[in-house]
Amino acid sequence: MATQTDLSTYDLIINGDSVTAEAGEYFETVNPATAEPFARVSQAREPDIDRAVAAAAETFDEWSSTPPEERGRLLNAVADEIRSQQERLAQLETRDNGKPLSHARSDVETCARYFEYYAGVADKVHGDSIPLTDEYVDYTVREPLGVTAQIIPWNLPTNIFGRSVAPALATGNTAVVKPAEQTPVTAVEIAQLASKVGIPDGVLNVVPGYGREAGAPLSSHSDVDGVSFTGSVPTGIEVGKSAVENVTNVHLELGGKSPNVVWPDADLDSAVDSTMTGIFANAGQVCSAGSRLIIHEDIKNEFLDELVDRIEAMEIDAGEADPDMGPLVSQEHFKKVTDYLELGRKEAGDPLVGGEALNRDGYFVEPTVFDDVDSDMRIAQEEIFGPVLSVSEFSSEAEAMELANDVDYGLVAGIHTQNMGRAHRFARDVRAGQVYVNEWFAGGEETPFGGFKQSGFGREKGLAAVDAYTQIKNVCADITPK
Ligand code: NAD
C-alpha cells in the first residue's frame, strides 16, 4: 500500500508558478488497475480560480498582441517538448487513467499534433473584405475572445487538453484549464513543459479540483470570456446555463450513443475490427464509441460469431502491461457500468459474451455484447461509457436509418458498406456531427468534431476551432472626400 510520502505531488499552475491551493488541501488520484492512490494533487477552490483567471486576464494583452508567427513558433516548441517526453507522459496517463500504454502514447502524440497543427494556423487567421458601394471600405477581423476556460473530462485527458488549449492559445486567448479530478496529472505536466519552452507566465494556467468546487466557479466566472466544456450532458447543461448568465461564449462537447451500421457487402473482417475498436478502445470510455451495432439480418449470425471469438481472445490487464483493454477509470464509474450490466440482463437477457466484473483488484469489467436490443430499452438509449455493445438487426435501408437516428444523442455515426451511394445517403440522413465510412474513428486533428442533438453544440478540431475561439469584428469606413 502506498503511503502519502510515496506519492508524487502536483500543484496548481498559476502565472507560470507551481503553487498550492489557498486552503492547503490535497486530493488523491487513484491508479484504476490497483485501486491504490497514485498522486496527491493540490485542490483548487474559488479563491484559486480567481487567482488563475486574474493571471490569465493580466497577460491577455501581451499574448494577444504577440505576433501570430511568434505564437506559432512557441506552440511548435510545446509540440516538440511534448513529443520528447512522450513515454514519460504516457506512463503517467496510464497510471492516472488506466488505459493501455499504446493508447496513452497515441493520446500524447495527438496532443503534440494539436499544438503543431494550431501552430501552423496561428498566422493564417484572417478576415474578409466585403464589397459595398464606392463610398465605403469594409472588412472583418477575427479577434480572440480573451480569457478562456477549458473544462476537461477524464477519458482522454491529454488528448482533449491539446484539442481545447492549442486552438485557444494559437488564436491569442489565454487559458485556465480545469482537468477532471480523476486524471489531473498530465495537464499540470504539460503546462510546466509549456513554461519551459517560453509560453509567457499567465497564458496557460491549470487548476485541478472537483467539479462543484473548481469547475463551477470557473465556468461562471464573470472575467471568463469563453468556456469550452467537454463532458456529460447534465454537467454541460449546468455549465452552459452559468456561462450564459454572464453572456459568455460557450461550446459544449457532450456524450454519445453512436450507431455502427454494417451491411452484407462490407468487408466483414475489417467491419469486425472496426466494431471492436469502436466499442472497446479505452474500455468503451469514449464519447464517440460505436456502442450500438446495427447489423443486417443476412450476416448477423456469422458476424456475431466472429465478434465473440475475437472478444474471447482479448487480453484484459493493467494499462502498464499494454493489453487490449484496461480497467475503468474509477470505483464510481465501475459501479455505474456494472449497474448497466445488471440492467442489460433484465432488459435483453444474458449477454452473448461478458457481462461480469473481473475478480481482481482494480476496476475491470468484461467486454460485453447484448443481442436483440430494442430501441426503447435503456441500454439502447443511455450512454453507458463502458465496454458494452448493444446489437439490433435490420432488413432495409429505411429500417437501418430509423434505428440509427432513434436516440437523443448525435455525436458520430458509422457505416460499413462497399455501396458508396448507400454510404452517402446514410451520411446525408443521419443526425450526427461526424460520419465514419468503413472505419470507426476515421479522421484526425484536422477534421471538425462536435455534436448534433444532445451531444452538444460548437465544433472543435480543424479550422472550425478557430471560429470557436475568435469573434468577428466588422470595420466599415466612409472613404468619401470630406
Ligand atoms: P463530467 O460532466 O462528470 O465532468 C467533466 C468535467 O466537468 C470534469 O472536469 C468535472 O470536474 C467538471 N465538472 C463537474 N461538475 C461541474 C460543474 N457543476 N461545473 C463545472 N464543471 C464541472 O463528465 P465525465 O464523466 O468526466 O466525462 C465523461 C463524459 O464526457 C461522457 O458523457 C462523454 O461522452 C463526454 N465526452 C465528450 C467528448 C466530446 O468531445 N463530445 C469527449 C470526451 C468525453
Coordinates of C-alpha atoms and ligand atoms in Angstrom, one line a residue:
M1 CA 0.0 0.0 0.0
A2 CA 1.4 3.4 -1.0
T3 CA 1.8 5.9 1.8
Q4 CA 1.3 9.6 1.4
T5 CA 5.0 10.2 1.3
D6 CA 5.5 7.8 -1.7
L7 CA 3.1 9.7 -3.8
S8 CA 4.1 12.3 -6.4
T9 CA 2.7 15.7 -5.6
Y10 CA 1.2 18.0 -8.1
D11 CA 0.3 21.7 -7.5
L12 CA -1.7 24.3 -9.4
I13 CA 0.0 26.2 -12.2
I14 CA -0.9 29.8 -11.9
N15 CA 1.1 32.6 -13.6
G16 CA 3.8 30.2 -14.6
D17 CA 4.4 29.0 -11.0
S18 CA 3.6 25.8 -9.2
V19 CA 1.5 27.0 -6.2
T20 CA -0.5 25.3 -3.5
A21 CA -4.2 25.9 -3.2
E22 CA -5.0 28.7 -0.7
A23 CA -6.8 26.3 1.6
G24 CA -3.8 23.9 1.5
E25 CA -6.0 20.9 0.7
Y26 CA -4.9 18.0 -1.4
F27 CA -6.9 15.1 -3.0
E28 CA -5.6 11.8 -4.3
T29 CA -5.9 10.3 -7.7
V30 CA -6.1 6.5 -7.9
N31 CA -4.5 4.0 -10.2
P32 CA -7.5 2.2 -11.6
A33 CA -5.6 -1.0 -12.1
T34 CA -4.8 -1.4 -8.4
A35 CA -7.3 0.9 -6.7
E36 CA -4.4 2.4 -4.9
P37 CA -3.5 6.1 -4.6
F38 CA -1.1 7.3 -7.3
A39 CA -0.6 11.0 -6.8
R40 CA -1.5 13.9 -4.4
V41 CA -2.9 16.9 -6.1
S42 CA -3.5 20.4 -4.8
Q43 CA -7.2 21.0 -4.7
A44 CA -8.4 24.3 -6.2
R45 CA -11.4 26.2 -4.9
E46 CA -13.0 29.5 -5.8
P47 CA -10.1 31.8 -4.5
D48 CA -7.6 29.8 -6.6
I49 CA -9.9 30.1 -9.6
D50 CA -10.0 33.8 -9.0
R51 CA -6.2 33.9 -8.9
A52 CA -5.8 31.9 -12.1
V53 CA -8.4 33.9 -14.0
A54 CA -6.7 37.2 -12.8
A55 CA -3.3 35.9 -14.1
A56 CA -4.9 34.9 -17.5
A57 CA -6.6 38.3 -17.7
E58 CA -3.4 40.2 -16.8
T59 CA -1.4 38.6 -19.5
F60 CA -4.1 38.6 -22.2
D61 CA -2.9 41.9 -23.8
E62 CA 0.7 40.7 -24.1
W63 CA -0.3 37.4 -25.6
S64 CA -2.9 38.6 -28.0
S65 CA -0.5 41.2 -29.3
T66 CA 2.4 38.8 -29.7
P67 CA 2.9 38.4 -33.4
P68 CA 0.9 35.4 -34.6
E69 CA 4.0 33.8 -36.2
E70 CA 5.8 34.0 -32.8
R71 CA 2.8 32.4 -31.1
G72 CA 3.0 29.7 -33.8
R73 CA 6.7 29.2 -33.1
L74 CA 6.0 28.8 -29.3
L75 CA 3.2 26.3 -29.9
N76 CA 5.6 24.3 -32.2
A77 CA 8.1 24.3 -29.3
V78 CA 5.4 23.0 -27.0
A79 CA 4.6 20.2 -29.5
D80 CA 8.3 19.2 -29.7
E81 CA 8.6 19.2 -25.9
I82 CA 5.5 17.0 -25.5
R83 CA 6.9 14.6 -28.1
S84 CA 10.3 14.5 -26.4
Q85 CA 8.5 13.5 -23.2
Q86 CA 6.1 11.1 -24.9
E87 CA 7.0 7.9 -22.9
R88 CA 7.0 9.6 -19.5
L89 CA 3.7 11.4 -20.1
A90 CA 2.2 8.1 -21.5
Q91 CA 3.3 6.2 -18.4
L92 CA 1.7 8.9 -16.2
E93 CA -1.5 8.9 -18.2
T94 CA -1.8 5.2 -18.0
R95 CA -1.4 5.2 -14.2
D96 CA -3.8 8.0 -13.8
N97 CA -6.5 6.8 -16.2
G98 CA -5.9 3.1 -16.6
K99 CA -5.7 3.0 -20.4
P100 CA -3.3 0.7 -22.2
L101 CA 0.1 2.2 -22.8
S102 CA -0.2 2.2 -26.6
H103 CA -3.4 4.2 -26.3
A104 CA -1.7 6.6 -23.9
R105 CA 1.3 7.0 -26.2
S106 CA -1.1 7.8 -29.1
D107 CA -3.0 10.3 -26.9
V108 CA 0.3 12.1 -26.1
E109 CA 1.2 12.2 -29.8
T110 CA -2.3 13.5 -30.6
C111 CA -1.8 16.3 -28.1
A112 CA 1.5 17.2 -29.6
R113 CA -0.1 17.1 -33.1
Y114 CA -2.8 19.6 -31.9
F115 CA -0.1 22.0 -30.8
E116 CA 1.7 21.5 -34.1
Y117 CA -1.5 21.9 -36.2
Y118 CA -2.6 25.1 -34.5
A119 CA 0.9 26.4 -34.5
G120 CA 0.5 26.4 -38.3
V121 CA -2.9 28.0 -38.1
A122 CA -1.8 30.9 -35.8
D123 CA -0.7 33.2 -38.6
K124 CA -3.5 32.3 -41.0
V125 CA -6.4 33.6 -39.0
H126 CA -7.7 36.5 -41.1
G127 CA -10.9 38.2 -42.0
D128 CA -12.7 39.1 -45.2
S129 CA -13.1 42.3 -47.2
I130 CA -16.7 42.9 -48.1
P131 CA -17.6 44.8 -51.3
L132 CA -20.1 47.7 -50.6
T133 CA -20.6 50.8 -52.7
D134 CA -17.6 53.0 -53.7
E135 CA -18.1 55.2 -50.7
Y136 CA -17.0 52.5 -48.2
V137 CA -14.2 50.1 -47.3
D138 CA -15.5 47.2 -45.2
Y139 CA -13.5 44.4 -43.7
T140 CA -13.7 41.9 -40.9
V141 CA -11.0 40.9 -38.4
R142 CA -11.0 37.9 -36.1
E143 CA -10.1 38.7 -32.6
P144 CA -9.6 36.4 -29.6
L145 CA -12.3 36.0 -27.0
G146 CA -10.0 36.9 -24.1
V147 CA -9.7 34.6 -21.1
T148 CA -10.9 31.1 -21.9
A149 CA -11.8 28.2 -19.6
Q150 CA -11.3 24.6 -20.6
I151 CA -13.1 22.0 -18.6
I152 CA -11.8 18.6 -19.4
P153 CA -13.2 15.0 -18.8
W154 CA -11.2 12.0 -17.5
N155 CA -11.5 9.7 -20.5
L156 CA -8.9 11.4 -22.9
P157 CA -7.2 13.9 -20.6
T158 CA -4.1 14.6 -22.6
N159 CA -5.8 14.4 -26.0
I160 CA -8.6 16.8 -25.1
F161 CA -6.1 19.2 -23.3
G162 CA -4.4 19.6 -26.7
R163 CA -7.7 19.8 -28.6
S164 CA -9.0 22.6 -26.4
V165 CA -5.9 24.5 -25.3
A166 CA -3.9 24.6 -28.6
P167 CA -6.5 26.5 -30.7
A168 CA -7.3 28.8 -27.8
L169 CA -3.6 29.9 -27.5
A170 CA -3.0 29.9 -31.2
T171 CA -5.7 32.5 -31.7
G172 CA -4.4 34.8 -29.0
N173 CA -6.6 33.7 -26.0
T174 CA -5.2 32.9 -22.6
A175 CA -6.4 29.8 -20.8
V176 CA -7.4 28.4 -17.4
V177 CA -7.7 24.6 -17.6
K178 CA -9.7 22.5 -15.1
P179 CA -8.8 18.9 -15.7
A180 CA -11.0 16.1 -14.3
E181 CA -10.4 15.3 -10.7
Q182 CA -9.8 11.6 -11.7
T183 CA -7.0 12.4 -14.1
P184 CA -5.3 15.8 -13.5
V185 CA -1.6 14.9 -13.8
T186 CA -0.7 15.3 -17.4
A187 CA -2.4 18.8 -17.6
V188 CA -0.1 20.0 -14.8
E189 CA 2.9 18.4 -16.6
I190 CA 2.2 19.9 -20.0
A191 CA 1.7 23.4 -18.5
Q192 CA 5.1 23.0 -17.0
L193 CA 6.6 22.0 -20.3
A194 CA 4.9 25.0 -21.9
S195 CA 6.5 27.4 -19.4
K196 CA 9.9 25.7 -20.0
V197 CA 9.8 26.5 -23.8
G198 CA 8.8 30.1 -23.3
I199 CA 5.0 30.4 -23.2
P200 CA 4.7 33.6 -21.1
D201 CA 3.6 33.3 -17.5
G202 CA -0.2 33.5 -17.1
V203 CA -1.0 32.4 -20.6
L204 CA -1.7 28.8 -19.5
N205 CA -3.0 28.1 -16.0
V206 CA -4.1 24.7 -14.6
V207 CA -6.4 24.4 -11.6
P208 CA -7.1 20.7 -10.7
G209 CA -10.1 20.2 -8.4
Y210 CA -13.6 18.9 -8.2
G211 CA -16.5 19.9 -10.5
R212 CA -18.5 21.8 -7.9
E213 CA -15.6 23.5 -6.1
A214 CA -13.4 24.4 -9.1
G215 CA -15.3 23.7 -12.3
A216 CA -18.4 25.7 -11.4
P217 CA -16.6 28.9 -10.1
L218 CA -14.5 28.8 -13.4
S219 CA -17.4 28.4 -15.8
S220 CA -19.5 31.0 -14.0
H221 CA -16.6 33.5 -13.6
S222 CA -17.5 36.9 -14.8
D223 CA -14.0 37.6 -16.1
V224 CA -14.0 34.5 -18.3
D225 CA -14.8 35.3 -21.9
G226 CA -15.2 31.8 -23.4
V227 CA -15.9 28.4 -22.0
S228 CA -15.1 25.1 -23.7
F229 CA -16.7 22.2 -21.9
T230 CA -16.2 18.6 -22.7
G231 CA -18.1 16.1 -20.5
S232 CA -21.5 14.7 -19.7
V233 CA -24.9 16.2 -20.7
P234 CA -26.2 17.1 -17.2
T235 CA -22.9 18.9 -16.3
G236 CA -22.9 20.5 -19.8
I237 CA -26.3 22.0 -19.2
E238 CA -25.3 23.4 -15.9
V239 CA -22.1 24.9 -17.4
G240 CA -24.0 26.3 -20.3
K241 CA -26.5 28.0 -18.1
S242 CA -23.9 29.6 -15.8
A243 CA -21.9 30.8 -18.8
V244 CA -25.0 32.3 -20.5
E245 CA -25.8 34.1 -17.2
N246 CA -22.6 36.1 -17.8
V247 CA -23.3 36.3 -21.6
T248 CA -20.1 34.3 -22.0
N249 CA -19.4 32.4 -25.2
V250 CA -19.7 28.6 -24.6
H251 CA -19.4 25.4 -26.6
L252 CA -20.4 22.0 -25.3
E253 CA -18.8 18.7 -26.4
L254 CA -21.0 16.1 -24.8
G255 CA -21.8 12.4 -24.8
G256 CA -22.9 10.0 -27.5
K257 CA -24.7 6.7 -28.2
S258 CA -23.5 6.2 -31.7
P259 CA -24.8 3.8 -34.3
N260 CA -22.5 1.5 -36.3
V261 CA -24.4 0.1 -39.3
V262 CA -23.0 -3.0 -41.1
W263 CA -24.2 -4.2 -44.5
P264 CA -23.6 -7.6 -46.1
D265 CA -21.5 -6.1 -48.8
A266 CA -19.0 -4.7 -46.3
D267 CA -15.5 -6.1 -45.9
L268 CA -16.6 -8.1 -42.9
D269 CA -13.2 -8.7 -41.5
S270 CA -12.5 -5.0 -41.4
A271 CA -16.0 -4.3 -40.1
V272 CA -15.4 -6.6 -37.2
D273 CA -12.1 -4.9 -36.4
S274 CA -13.7 -1.5 -36.7
T275 CA -16.6 -2.6 -34.4
M276 CA -14.1 -3.9 -31.8
T277 CA -12.1 -0.7 -31.9
G278 CA -15.3 1.4 -31.8
I279 CA -16.6 -0.1 -28.6
F280 CA -13.5 -1.5 -26.7
A281 CA -10.9 1.2 -27.2
N282 CA -10.3 2.9 -23.9
A283 CA -12.7 0.3 -22.4
G284 CA -15.6 2.0 -24.1
Q285 CA -15.0 5.2 -22.3
V286 CA -15.0 7.3 -25.4
C287 CA -17.7 9.9 -26.3
S288 CA -17.6 8.7 -29.9
A289 CA -17.7 5.0 -29.1
G290 CA -19.7 2.8 -31.5
S291 CA -22.0 1.5 -28.8
R292 CA -24.9 0.4 -31.0
L293 CA -24.2 -2.3 -33.6
I294 CA -27.0 -2.2 -36.2
I295 CA -26.5 -5.3 -38.4
H296 CA -28.2 -6.7 -41.5
E297 CA -30.2 -9.8 -40.8
D298 CA -28.4 -11.8 -43.6
I299 CA -24.9 -11.6 -41.9
K300 CA -25.9 -11.2 -38.3
N301 CA -25.0 -14.7 -37.0
E302 CA -21.8 -15.0 -38.9
F303 CA -20.7 -11.5 -37.8
L304 CA -21.5 -12.1 -34.2
D305 CA -19.8 -15.5 -34.1
E306 CA -16.6 -13.8 -35.4
L307 CA -17.0 -10.9 -33.0
V308 CA -17.5 -13.1 -30.0
D309 CA -14.4 -15.3 -30.9
R310 CA -12.3 -12.1 -31.0
I311 CA -13.7 -10.8 -27.8
E312 CA -12.9 -14.0 -26.0
A313 CA -9.3 -13.7 -27.2
M314 CA -8.9 -10.2 -25.8
E315 CA -6.3 -9.6 -23.1
I316 CA -7.6 -7.6 -20.2
D317 CA -5.0 -6.3 -17.8
A318 CA -3.4 -3.2 -16.2
G319 CA -2.6 -0.5 -18.7
E320 CA 1.1 -0.8 -18.0
A321 CA 1.0 -4.4 -19.5
D322 CA -0.3 -2.8 -22.7
P323 CA -3.3 -5.2 -23.0
D324 CA -6.2 -5.0 -25.5
M325 CA -8.3 -3.4 -22.7
G326 CA -7.5 -1.9 -19.3
P327 CA -9.7 -1.1 -16.3
L328 CA -12.5 1.5 -16.0
V329 CA -11.3 4.8 -14.5
S330 CA -12.7 4.8 -11.0
Q331 CA -14.8 2.9 -8.4
E332 CA -17.7 5.3 -9.1
H333 CA -17.6 4.6 -12.8
F334 CA -17.2 0.9 -12.2
K335 CA -20.4 0.9 -10.2
K336 CA -22.2 2.8 -12.9
V337 CA -21.1 0.3 -15.6
T338 CA -21.8 -2.8 -13.5
D339 CA -25.3 -1.4 -12.8
Y340 CA -25.8 -1.2 -16.5
L341 CA -24.6 -4.8 -16.9
E342 CA -27.3 -5.8 -14.5
L343 CA -29.9 -3.7 -16.2
G344 CA -28.9 -5.1 -19.6
R345 CA -29.6 -8.7 -18.3
K346 CA -33.1 -7.6 -17.2
E347 CA -33.9 -5.8 -20.5
A348 CA -32.2 -8.0 -23.1
G349 CA -31.4 -11.3 -21.3
D350 CA -28.0 -12.9 -20.8
P351 CA -25.2 -11.3 -22.9
L352 CA -23.7 -13.2 -25.8
V353 CA -20.3 -12.7 -24.1
G354 CA -19.0 -10.9 -21.0
G355 CA -21.4 -9.3 -18.5
E356 CA -19.3 -9.6 -15.3
A357 CA -16.8 -7.6 -13.4
L358 CA -13.4 -9.3 -13.2
N359 CA -12.5 -10.8 -9.8
R360 CA -9.2 -8.9 -9.2
D361 CA -8.1 -5.6 -7.7
G362 CA -8.9 -2.5 -9.8
Y363 CA -11.9 -1.6 -11.8
F364 CA -12.1 -4.3 -14.5
V365 CA -15.2 -5.5 -16.3
E366 CA -15.5 -7.9 -19.2
P367 CA -16.2 -6.7 -22.7
T368 CA -19.9 -7.4 -23.2
V369 CA -22.4 -7.8 -26.0
F370 CA -26.1 -7.8 -25.6
D371 CA -28.1 -9.1 -28.5
D372 CA -31.7 -8.3 -29.6
V373 CA -31.7 -4.9 -28.1
D374 CA -34.8 -2.8 -28.8
S375 CA -34.6 0.9 -29.2
D376 CA -36.9 1.5 -26.3
M377 CA -34.6 -0.2 -23.8
R378 CA -32.5 2.0 -21.6
I379 CA -29.3 0.2 -22.7
A380 CA -30.1 1.3 -26.2
Q381 CA -30.7 4.9 -25.3
E382 CA -28.3 5.8 -22.4
E383 CA -24.6 6.3 -22.6
I384 CA -23.0 3.5 -20.6
F385 CA -19.5 4.7 -21.3
G386 CA -18.1 1.2 -20.8
P387 CA -17.2 -1.8 -23.0
V388 CA -20.8 -2.7 -23.6
L389 CA -22.2 -3.2 -27.1
S390 CA -25.9 -3.5 -27.9
V391 CA -26.9 -5.3 -31.1
S392 CA -30.0 -4.7 -33.2
E393 CA -31.0 -6.2 -36.5
F394 CA -32.3 -4.6 -39.7
S395 CA -33.5 -5.7 -43.1
S396 CA -34.0 -2.5 -45.1
E397 CA -32.2 0.8 -45.6
A398 CA -35.2 2.7 -44.1
E399 CA -35.1 0.5 -41.0
A400 CA -31.3 1.0 -40.5
M401 CA -31.8 4.7 -40.8
E402 CA -34.6 4.8 -38.3
L403 CA -32.7 2.7 -35.8
A404 CA -29.6 4.9 -36.3
N405 CA -31.4 8.1 -35.6
D406 CA -33.7 6.8 -32.8
V407 CA -31.7 8.3 -29.9
D408 CA -31.3 11.7 -28.3
Y409 CA -27.6 11.9 -29.0
G410 CA -26.0 12.8 -32.3
L411 CA -22.2 12.8 -31.9
V412 CA -20.9 10.4 -34.6
A413 CA -22.3 7.5 -36.8
G414 CA -20.6 4.8 -38.8
I415 CA -21.5 2.7 -41.8
H416 CA -19.7 -0.3 -43.3
T417 CA -20.6 -1.0 -47.0
Q418 CA -19.0 -1.1 -50.4
N419 CA -22.0 0.7 -51.9
M420 CA -20.9 4.3 -51.9
G421 CA -24.4 5.6 -52.9
R422 CA -25.8 4.0 -49.8
A423 CA -22.9 5.3 -47.7
H424 CA -23.6 8.9 -48.8
R425 CA -27.3 8.6 -48.3
F426 CA -26.6 7.4 -44.8
A427 CA -24.2 10.4 -44.3
R428 CA -26.9 12.7 -45.6
D429 CA -29.7 11.4 -43.4
V430 CA -28.0 10.5 -40.2
R431 CA -28.3 13.2 -37.4
A432 CA -24.7 13.2 -36.2
G433 CA -21.8 15.7 -36.3
Q434 CA -19.3 13.2 -37.9
V435 CA -19.8 10.2 -40.1
Y436 CA -17.3 7.3 -40.5
V437 CA -17.4 5.3 -43.6
N438 CA -15.7 1.8 -43.4
E439 CA -13.5 2.8 -40.5
W440 CA -14.5 3.7 -36.9
F441 CA -12.6 6.8 -35.6
A442 CA -11.7 7.8 -39.2
G443 CA -10.4 11.4 -39.3
G444 CA -7.8 13.3 -37.4
E445 CA -6.9 16.6 -35.7
E446 CA -7.8 18.4 -39.0
T447 CA -11.4 17.3 -39.1
P448 CA -14.2 19.3 -37.3
F449 CA -15.8 17.5 -34.4
G450 CA -18.9 18.1 -32.3
G451 CA -22.4 17.0 -31.7
F452 CA -25.9 17.3 -33.1
K453 CA -28.9 17.0 -30.7
Q454 CA -28.0 16.3 -27.0
S455 CA -24.3 15.7 -28.0
G456 CA -23.7 19.4 -27.8
F457 CA -23.0 22.5 -30.0
G458 CA -20.0 24.2 -31.3
R459 CA -17.1 22.5 -33.1
E460 CA -13.6 21.7 -32.1
K461 CA -10.7 20.3 -34.1
G462 CA -9.6 21.5 -37.6
L463 CA -10.2 25.1 -38.7
A464 CA -13.7 25.0 -37.1
A465 CA -12.0 25.6 -33.7
V466 CA -10.8 29.0 -35.0
D467 CA -14.5 30.1 -35.1
A468 CA -15.0 28.7 -31.6
Y469 CA -12.1 30.7 -30.2
T470 CA -12.4 34.0 -32.0
Q471 CA -15.1 36.7 -32.5
I472 CA -15.6 38.7 -35.7
K473 CA -15.3 42.5 -35.7
N474 CA -16.6 44.3 -38.7
V475 CA -15.0 47.6 -39.7
C476 CA -16.8 49.9 -42.1
A477 CA -15.1 53.2 -43.2
D478 CA -16.7 56.0 -45.2
I479 CA -13.9 57.0 -47.6
T480 CA -15.7 59.8 -49.4
P481 CA -13.7 63.0 -49.6
K482 CA -14.6 65.3 -46.6
Ligands
NAD1 P1 -18.5 15.2 -16.2 O1 -19.5 16.0 -16.9 O2 -18.8 14.5 -15.0 O3 -17.2 16.0 -15.9 C1 -16.5 16.7 -16.9 C2 -15.7 17.8 -16.3 O4 -16.6 18.8 -15.8 C3 -14.8 17.4 -15.2 O5 -13.6 18.2 -15.2 C4 -15.6 17.8 -13.9 O6 -14.8 18.0 -12.8 C5 -16.3 19.0 -14.4 N1 -17.5 19.4 -13.7 C6 -18.3 18.6 -13.0 N2 -19.3 19.3 -12.4 C7 -19.2 20.6 -12.8 C8 -19.9 21.8 -12.6 N3 -21.0 21.8 -11.9 N4 -19.4 22.9 -13.2 C9 -18.3 22.9 -13.9 N5 -17.6 21.8 -14.1 C10 -18.0 20.6 -13.6 O7 -18.0 14.1 -17.4 P2 -17.0 12.9 -17.2 O8 -17.7 11.8 -16.5 O9 -15.7 13.4 -16.7 O10 -16.7 12.6 -18.7 C11 -17.5 11.7 -19.4 C12 -18.5 12.4 -20.3 O11 -17.7 13.2 -21.2 C13 -19.2 11.4 -21.2 O12 -20.5 11.8 -21.3 C14 -18.5 11.6 -22.6 O13 -19.3 11.2 -23.7 C15 -18.2 13.0 -22.5 N6 -17.1 13.4 -23.5 C16 -17.4 14.1 -24.6 C17 -16.5 14.3 -25.6 C18 -16.8 15.1 -26.8 O14 -15.8 15.6 -27.5 N7 -18.0 15.3 -27.2 C19 -15.2 13.9 -25.4 C20 -14.9 13.2 -24.2 C21 -15.9 12.9 -23.3

